[in-house]
PDB file of C-alpha atoms in Angstrom:
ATOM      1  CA  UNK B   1       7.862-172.793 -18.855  1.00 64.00           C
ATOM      2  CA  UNK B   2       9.522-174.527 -21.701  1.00 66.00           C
ATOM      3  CA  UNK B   3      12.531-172.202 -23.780  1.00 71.00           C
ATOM      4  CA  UNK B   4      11.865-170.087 -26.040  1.00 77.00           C
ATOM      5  CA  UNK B   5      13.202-172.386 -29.045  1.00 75.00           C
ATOM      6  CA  UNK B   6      10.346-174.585 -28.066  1.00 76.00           C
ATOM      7  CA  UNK B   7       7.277-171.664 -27.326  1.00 83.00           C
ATOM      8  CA  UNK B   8       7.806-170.018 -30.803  1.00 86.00           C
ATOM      9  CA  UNK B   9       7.082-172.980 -33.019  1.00 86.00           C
ATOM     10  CA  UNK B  10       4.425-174.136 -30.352  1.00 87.00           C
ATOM     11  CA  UNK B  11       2.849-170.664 -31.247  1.00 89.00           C
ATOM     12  CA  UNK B  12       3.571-170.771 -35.024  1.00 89.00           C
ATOM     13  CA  UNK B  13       2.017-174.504 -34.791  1.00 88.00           C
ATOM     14  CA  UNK B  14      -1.131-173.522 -32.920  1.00 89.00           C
ATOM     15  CA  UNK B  15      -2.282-170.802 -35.020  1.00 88.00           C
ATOM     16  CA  UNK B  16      -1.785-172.779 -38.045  1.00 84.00           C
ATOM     17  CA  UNK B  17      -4.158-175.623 -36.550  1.00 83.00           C
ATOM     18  CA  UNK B  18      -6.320-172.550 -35.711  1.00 84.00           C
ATOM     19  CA  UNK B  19      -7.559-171.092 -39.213  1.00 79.00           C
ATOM     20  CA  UNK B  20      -7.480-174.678 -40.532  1.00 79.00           C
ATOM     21  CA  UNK B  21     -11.310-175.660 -41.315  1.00 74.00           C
ATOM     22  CA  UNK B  22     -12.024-178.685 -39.325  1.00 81.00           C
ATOM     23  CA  UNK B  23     -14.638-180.453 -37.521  1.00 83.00           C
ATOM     24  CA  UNK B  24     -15.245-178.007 -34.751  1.00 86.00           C
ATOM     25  CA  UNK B  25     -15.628-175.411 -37.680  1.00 88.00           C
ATOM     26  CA  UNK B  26     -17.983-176.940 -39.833  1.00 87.00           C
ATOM     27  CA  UNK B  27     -19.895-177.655 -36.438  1.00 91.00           C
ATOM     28  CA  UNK B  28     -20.525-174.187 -35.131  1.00 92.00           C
ATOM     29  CA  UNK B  29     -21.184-173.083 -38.923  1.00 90.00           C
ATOM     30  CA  UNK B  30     -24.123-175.640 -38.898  1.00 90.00           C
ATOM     31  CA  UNK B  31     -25.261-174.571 -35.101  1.00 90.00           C
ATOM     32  CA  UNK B  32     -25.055-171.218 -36.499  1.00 91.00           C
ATOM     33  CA  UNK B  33     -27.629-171.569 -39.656  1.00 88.00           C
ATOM     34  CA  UNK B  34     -29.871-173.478 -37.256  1.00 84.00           C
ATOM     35  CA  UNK B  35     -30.017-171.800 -34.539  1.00 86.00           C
ATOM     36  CA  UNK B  36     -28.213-168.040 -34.991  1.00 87.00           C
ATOM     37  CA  UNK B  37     -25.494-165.923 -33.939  1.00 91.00           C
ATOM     38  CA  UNK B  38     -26.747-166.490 -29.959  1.00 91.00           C
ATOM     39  CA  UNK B  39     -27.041-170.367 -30.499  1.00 91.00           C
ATOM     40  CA  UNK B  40     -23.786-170.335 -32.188  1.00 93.00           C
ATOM     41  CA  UNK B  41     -21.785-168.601 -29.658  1.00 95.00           C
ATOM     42  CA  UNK B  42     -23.449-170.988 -26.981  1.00 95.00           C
ATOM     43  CA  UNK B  43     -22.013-173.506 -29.055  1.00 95.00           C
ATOM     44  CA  UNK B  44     -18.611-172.510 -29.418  1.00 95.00           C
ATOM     45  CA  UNK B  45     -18.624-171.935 -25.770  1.00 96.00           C
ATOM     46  CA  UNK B  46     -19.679-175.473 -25.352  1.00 95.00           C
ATOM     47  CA  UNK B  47     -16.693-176.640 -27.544  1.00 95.00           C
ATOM     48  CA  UNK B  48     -14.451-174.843 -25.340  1.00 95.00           C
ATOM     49  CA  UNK B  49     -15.371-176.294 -22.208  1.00 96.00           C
ATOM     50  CA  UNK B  50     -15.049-179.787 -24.168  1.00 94.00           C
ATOM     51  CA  UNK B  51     -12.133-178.925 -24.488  1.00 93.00           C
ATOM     52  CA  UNK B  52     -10.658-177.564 -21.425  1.00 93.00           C
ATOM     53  CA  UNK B  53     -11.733-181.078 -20.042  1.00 93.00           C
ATOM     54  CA  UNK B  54      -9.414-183.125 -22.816  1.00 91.00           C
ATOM     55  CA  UNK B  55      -6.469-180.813 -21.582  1.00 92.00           C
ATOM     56  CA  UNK B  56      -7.040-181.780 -18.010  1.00 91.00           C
ATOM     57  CA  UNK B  57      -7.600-185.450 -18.902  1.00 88.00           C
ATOM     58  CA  UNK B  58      -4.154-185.081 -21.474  1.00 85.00           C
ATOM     59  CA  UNK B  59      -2.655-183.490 -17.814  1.00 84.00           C
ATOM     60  CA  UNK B  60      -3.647-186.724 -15.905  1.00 84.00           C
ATOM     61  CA  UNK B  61      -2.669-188.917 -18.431  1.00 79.00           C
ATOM     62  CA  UNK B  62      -5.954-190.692 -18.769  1.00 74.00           C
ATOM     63  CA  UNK B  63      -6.624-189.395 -22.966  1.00 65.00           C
ATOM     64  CA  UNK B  64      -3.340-191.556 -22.664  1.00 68.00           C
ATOM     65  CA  UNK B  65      -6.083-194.833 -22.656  1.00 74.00           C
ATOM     66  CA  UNK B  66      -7.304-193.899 -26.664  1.00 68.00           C
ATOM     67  CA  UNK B  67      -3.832-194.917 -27.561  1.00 67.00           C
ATOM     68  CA  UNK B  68      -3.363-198.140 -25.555  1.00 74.00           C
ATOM     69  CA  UNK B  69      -6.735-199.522 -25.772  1.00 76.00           C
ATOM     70  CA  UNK B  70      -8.381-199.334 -29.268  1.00 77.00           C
ATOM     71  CA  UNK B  71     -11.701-200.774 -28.456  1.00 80.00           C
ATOM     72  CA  UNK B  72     -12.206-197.092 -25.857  1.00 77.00           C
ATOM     73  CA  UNK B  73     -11.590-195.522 -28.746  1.00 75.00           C
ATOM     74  CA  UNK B  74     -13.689-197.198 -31.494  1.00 82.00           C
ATOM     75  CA  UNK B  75     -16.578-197.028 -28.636  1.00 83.00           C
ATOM     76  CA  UNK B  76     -16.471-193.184 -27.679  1.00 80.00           C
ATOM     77  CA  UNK B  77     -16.082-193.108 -31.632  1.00 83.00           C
ATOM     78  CA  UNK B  78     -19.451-194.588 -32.893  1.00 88.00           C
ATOM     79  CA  UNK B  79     -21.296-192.955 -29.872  1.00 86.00           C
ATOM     80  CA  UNK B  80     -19.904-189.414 -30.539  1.00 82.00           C
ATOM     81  CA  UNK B  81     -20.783-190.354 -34.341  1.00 88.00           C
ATOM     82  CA  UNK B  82     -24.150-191.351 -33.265  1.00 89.00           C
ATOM     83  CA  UNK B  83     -24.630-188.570 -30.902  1.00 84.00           C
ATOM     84  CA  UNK B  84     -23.938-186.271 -34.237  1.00 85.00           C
ATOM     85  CA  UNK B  85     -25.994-187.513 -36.355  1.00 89.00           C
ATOM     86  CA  UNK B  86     -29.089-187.581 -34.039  1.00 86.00           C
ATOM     87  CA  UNK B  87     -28.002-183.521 -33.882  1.00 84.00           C
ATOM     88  CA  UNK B  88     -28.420-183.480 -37.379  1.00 85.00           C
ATOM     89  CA  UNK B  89     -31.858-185.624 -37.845  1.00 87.00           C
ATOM     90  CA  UNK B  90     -33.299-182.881 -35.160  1.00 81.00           C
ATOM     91  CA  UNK B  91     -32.493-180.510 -36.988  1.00 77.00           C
ATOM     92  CA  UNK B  92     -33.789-181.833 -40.559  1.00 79.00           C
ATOM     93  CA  UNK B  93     -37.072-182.909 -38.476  1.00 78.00           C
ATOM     94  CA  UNK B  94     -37.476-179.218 -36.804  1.00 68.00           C
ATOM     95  CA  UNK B  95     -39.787-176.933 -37.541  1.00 54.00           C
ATOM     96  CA  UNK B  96     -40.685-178.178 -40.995  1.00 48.00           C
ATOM     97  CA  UNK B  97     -42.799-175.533 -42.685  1.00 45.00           C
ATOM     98  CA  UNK B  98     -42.064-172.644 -40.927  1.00 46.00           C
ATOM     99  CA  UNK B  99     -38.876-170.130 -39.961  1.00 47.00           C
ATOM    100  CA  UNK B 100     -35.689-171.580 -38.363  1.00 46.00           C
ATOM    101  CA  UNK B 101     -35.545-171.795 -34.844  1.00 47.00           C
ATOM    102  CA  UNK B 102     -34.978-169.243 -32.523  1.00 48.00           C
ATOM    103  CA  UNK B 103     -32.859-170.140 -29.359  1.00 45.00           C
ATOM    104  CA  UNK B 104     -33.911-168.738 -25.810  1.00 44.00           C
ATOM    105  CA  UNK B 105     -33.580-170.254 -22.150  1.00 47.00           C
ATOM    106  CA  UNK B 106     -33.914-173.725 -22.327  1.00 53.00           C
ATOM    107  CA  UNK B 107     -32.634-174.025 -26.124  1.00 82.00           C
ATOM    108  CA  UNK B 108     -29.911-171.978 -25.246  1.00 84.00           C
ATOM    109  CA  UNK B 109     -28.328-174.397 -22.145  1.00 88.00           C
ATOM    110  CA  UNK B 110     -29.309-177.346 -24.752  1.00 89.00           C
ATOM    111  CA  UNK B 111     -27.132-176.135 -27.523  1.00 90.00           C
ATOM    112  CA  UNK B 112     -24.066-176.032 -24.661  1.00 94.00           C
ATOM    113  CA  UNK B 113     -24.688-179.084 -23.453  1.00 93.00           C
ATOM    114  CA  UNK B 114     -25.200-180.761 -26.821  1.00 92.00           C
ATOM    115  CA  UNK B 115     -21.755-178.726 -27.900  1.00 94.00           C
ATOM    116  CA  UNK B 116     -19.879-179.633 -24.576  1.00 95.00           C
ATOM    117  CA  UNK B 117     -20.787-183.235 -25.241  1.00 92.00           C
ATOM    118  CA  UNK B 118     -20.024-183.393 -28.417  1.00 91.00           C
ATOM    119  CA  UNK B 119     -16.805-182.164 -28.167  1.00 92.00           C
ATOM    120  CA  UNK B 120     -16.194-184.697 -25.201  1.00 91.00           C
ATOM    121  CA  UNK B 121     -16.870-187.654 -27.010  1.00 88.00           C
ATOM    122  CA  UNK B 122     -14.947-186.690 -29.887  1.00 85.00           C
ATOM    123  CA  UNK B 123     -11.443-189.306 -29.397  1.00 81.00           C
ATOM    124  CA  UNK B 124      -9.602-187.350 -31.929  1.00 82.00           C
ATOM    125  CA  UNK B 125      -9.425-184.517 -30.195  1.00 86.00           C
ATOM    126  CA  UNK B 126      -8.081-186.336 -27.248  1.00 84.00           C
ATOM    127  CA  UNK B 127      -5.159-187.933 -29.592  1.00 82.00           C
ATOM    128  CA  UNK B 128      -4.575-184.428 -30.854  1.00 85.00           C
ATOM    129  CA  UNK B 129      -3.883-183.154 -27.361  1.00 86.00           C
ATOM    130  CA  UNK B 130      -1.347-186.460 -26.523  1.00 81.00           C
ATOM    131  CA  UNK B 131       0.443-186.250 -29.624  1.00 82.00           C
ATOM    132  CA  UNK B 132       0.410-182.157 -30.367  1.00 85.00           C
ATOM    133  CA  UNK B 133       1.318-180.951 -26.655  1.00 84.00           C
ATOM    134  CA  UNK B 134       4.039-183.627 -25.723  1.00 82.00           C
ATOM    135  CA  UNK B 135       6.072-181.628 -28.116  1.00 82.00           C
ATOM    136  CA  UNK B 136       6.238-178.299 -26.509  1.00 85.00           C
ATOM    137  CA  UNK B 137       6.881-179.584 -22.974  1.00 80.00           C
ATOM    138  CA  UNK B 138      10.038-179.465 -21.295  1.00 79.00           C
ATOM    139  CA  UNK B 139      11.080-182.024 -18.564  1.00 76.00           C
ATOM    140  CA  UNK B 140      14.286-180.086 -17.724  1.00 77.00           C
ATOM    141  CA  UNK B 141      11.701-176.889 -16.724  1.00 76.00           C
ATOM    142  CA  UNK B 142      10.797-175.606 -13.407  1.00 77.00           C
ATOM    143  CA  UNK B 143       7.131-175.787 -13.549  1.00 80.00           C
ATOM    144  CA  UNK B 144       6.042-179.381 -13.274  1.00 84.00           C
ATOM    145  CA  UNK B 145       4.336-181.495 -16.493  1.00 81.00           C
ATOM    146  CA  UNK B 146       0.797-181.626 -15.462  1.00 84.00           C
ATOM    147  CA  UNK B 147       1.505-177.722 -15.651  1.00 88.00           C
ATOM    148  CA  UNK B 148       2.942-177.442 -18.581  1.00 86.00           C
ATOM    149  CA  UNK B 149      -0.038-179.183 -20.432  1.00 88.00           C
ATOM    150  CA  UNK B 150      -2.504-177.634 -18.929  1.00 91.00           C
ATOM    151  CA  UNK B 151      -1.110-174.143 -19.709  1.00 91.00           C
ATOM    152  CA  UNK B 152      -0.460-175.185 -23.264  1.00 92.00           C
ATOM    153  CA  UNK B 153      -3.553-176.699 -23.450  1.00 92.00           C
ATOM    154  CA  UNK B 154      -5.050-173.632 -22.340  1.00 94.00           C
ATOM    155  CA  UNK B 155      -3.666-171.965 -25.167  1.00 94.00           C
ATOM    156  CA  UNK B 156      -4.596-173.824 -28.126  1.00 94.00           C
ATOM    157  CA  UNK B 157      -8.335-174.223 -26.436  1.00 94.00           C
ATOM    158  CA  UNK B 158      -8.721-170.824 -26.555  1.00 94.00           C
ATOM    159  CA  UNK B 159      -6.712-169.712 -30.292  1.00 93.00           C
ATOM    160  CA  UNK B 160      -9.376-172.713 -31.685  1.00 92.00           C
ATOM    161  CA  UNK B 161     -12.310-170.976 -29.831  1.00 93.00           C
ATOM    162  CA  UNK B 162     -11.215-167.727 -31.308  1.00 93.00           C
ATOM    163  CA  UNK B 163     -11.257-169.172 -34.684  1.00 91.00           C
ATOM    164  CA  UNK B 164     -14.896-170.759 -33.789  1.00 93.00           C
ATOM    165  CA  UNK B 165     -16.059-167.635 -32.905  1.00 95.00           C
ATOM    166  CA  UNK B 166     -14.892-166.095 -36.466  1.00 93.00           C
ATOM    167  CA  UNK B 167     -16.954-169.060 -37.544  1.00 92.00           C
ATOM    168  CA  UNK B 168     -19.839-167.482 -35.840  1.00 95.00           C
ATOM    169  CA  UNK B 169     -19.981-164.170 -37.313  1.00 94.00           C
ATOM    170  CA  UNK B 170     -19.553-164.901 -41.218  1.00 92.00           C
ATOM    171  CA  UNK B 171     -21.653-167.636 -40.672  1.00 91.00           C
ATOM    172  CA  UNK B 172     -24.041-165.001 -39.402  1.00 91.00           C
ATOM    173  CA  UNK B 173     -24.170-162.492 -42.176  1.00 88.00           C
ATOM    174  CA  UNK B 174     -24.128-165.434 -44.862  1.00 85.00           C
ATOM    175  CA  UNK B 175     -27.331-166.559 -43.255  1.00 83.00           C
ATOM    176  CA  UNK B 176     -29.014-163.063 -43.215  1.00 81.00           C
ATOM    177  CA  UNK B 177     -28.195-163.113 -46.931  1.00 77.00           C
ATOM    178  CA  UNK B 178     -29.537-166.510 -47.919  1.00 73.00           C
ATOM    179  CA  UNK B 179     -32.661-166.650 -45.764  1.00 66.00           C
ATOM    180  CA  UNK B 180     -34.565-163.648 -47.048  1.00 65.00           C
ATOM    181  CA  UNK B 181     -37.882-165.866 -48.077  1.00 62.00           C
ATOM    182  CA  UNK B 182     -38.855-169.185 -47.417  1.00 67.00           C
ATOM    183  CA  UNK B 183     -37.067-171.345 -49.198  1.00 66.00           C
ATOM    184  CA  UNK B 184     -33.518-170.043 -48.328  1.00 64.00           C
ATOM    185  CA  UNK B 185     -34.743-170.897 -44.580  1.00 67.00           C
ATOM    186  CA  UNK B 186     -35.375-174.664 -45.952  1.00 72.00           C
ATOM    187  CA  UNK B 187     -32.066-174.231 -47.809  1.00 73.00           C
ATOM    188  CA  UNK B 188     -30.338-173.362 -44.730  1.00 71.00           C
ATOM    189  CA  UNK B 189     -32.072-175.727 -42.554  1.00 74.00           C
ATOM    190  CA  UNK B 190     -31.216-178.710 -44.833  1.00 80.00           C
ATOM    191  CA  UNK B 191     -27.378-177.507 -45.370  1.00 78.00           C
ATOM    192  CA  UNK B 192     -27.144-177.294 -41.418  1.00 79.00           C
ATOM    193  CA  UNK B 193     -28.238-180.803 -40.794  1.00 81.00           C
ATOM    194  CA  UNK B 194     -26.681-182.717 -43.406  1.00 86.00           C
ATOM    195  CA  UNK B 195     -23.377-181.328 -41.729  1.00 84.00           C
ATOM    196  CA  UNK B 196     -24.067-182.700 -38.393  1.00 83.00           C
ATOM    197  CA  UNK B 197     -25.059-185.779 -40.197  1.00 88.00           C
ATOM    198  CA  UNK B 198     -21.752-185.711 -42.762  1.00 87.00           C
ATOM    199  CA  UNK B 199     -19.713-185.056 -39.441  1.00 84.00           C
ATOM    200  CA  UNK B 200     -21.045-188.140 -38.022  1.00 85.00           C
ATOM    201  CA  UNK B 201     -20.622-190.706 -41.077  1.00 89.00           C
ATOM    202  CA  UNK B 202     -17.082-189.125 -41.659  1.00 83.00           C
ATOM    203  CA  UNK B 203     -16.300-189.995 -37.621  1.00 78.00           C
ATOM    204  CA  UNK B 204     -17.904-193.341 -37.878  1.00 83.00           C
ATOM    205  CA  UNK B 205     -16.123-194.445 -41.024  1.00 83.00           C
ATOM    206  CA  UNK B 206     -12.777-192.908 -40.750  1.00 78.00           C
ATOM    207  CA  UNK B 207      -9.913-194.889 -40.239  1.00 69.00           C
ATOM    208  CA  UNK B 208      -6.961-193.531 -37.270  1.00 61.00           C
TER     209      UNK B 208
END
């Protein structure tokens, strides 16, 4: 494992990113209002396995190819843009006149699967992962690099998923407070979308 001098402001670093609101924050607070405290867990849970799979591609080297080869990036860019802001139409389109959605079975594996994918085809986290981790490795150390990034990895994947899952429960108990009568619902249901679709423009549009 790296030294000490290296693992302490790794930690301090890590937590920091943590509690920051980001993205993956204002995306499981809009899963949440749409689709409740189960749906929103299912989608932090999809997160996370997005993004155990950029710390094994950081491991191999392949998140390596955003950096070298712009037009990989500006691709998975717009479609992970695109992909959010069809997440966000759905949910503006749903149910229209009646309650928000309740998630169960099938709804359920679609809100991890739309969260895994999401996460996947987000680029920036993959340049987060080759420019944050890099940092806190040490060649000198016994255990090999591929190693190293994949436990460090492991480590901020799951501090971020902790903070996600914060996410989840005050998102929860704002929502039981605003959605006592229809129009709250409506409220909510509007609010939830236009963050998927914000998230998307904002990807699309930003300049790295």
């Amino acid at each position: 494992m790296p030294p000490i001098e290296l693992l302490l402001p790794f930690f301090a670093a890590t937590l920091a990113f943590a509690i920051m609101p980001g993205p993956a924050i204002l995306y499981t607070a809009a899963q949440t209002i749409a689709r409740g405290r189960k749906g929103g867990f299912f989608a932090v849970f999809g997160i996370h396995v997005g993004g155990f799979i950029h710390v094994a591609a950081a491991a191999a080297g392949l998140s390596a190819i955003f950096a070298h080869v712009p037009e990989a990036y500006a691709v998975l860019k717009i479609v992970g843009a695109i992909y959010l802001v069809w997440l966000g139409i759905q949910i503006l389109r749903s149910h229209a006149g009646g309650s928000l959605p309740g998630v169960q079975g099938k709804s359920l594996r679609r809100t991890f699967l739309d969260s895994v994918l999401v996460e996947v085809l987000n680029p920036k986290t993959a340049l987060f992962f080759i420019a944050f981790l890099p940092q806190f490795v040490d060649p000198a150390a016994a255990w090999p690099l591929w190693l190293q990034f994949v436990v460090l990895g492991t480590v901020v994947n799951v501090a971020f998923s902790l903070g996600d899952v914060i996410t989840v429960l005050i998102t929860t108990r704002m929502v039981r407070l605003v959605t006592q009568n229809s129009l709250g619902e409506r409220l909510a249901r509007w609010f939830s979308g236009s963050i998927l679709v914000g998230l998307g423009v904002h990807l699309a549009v930003s300049r790295d």
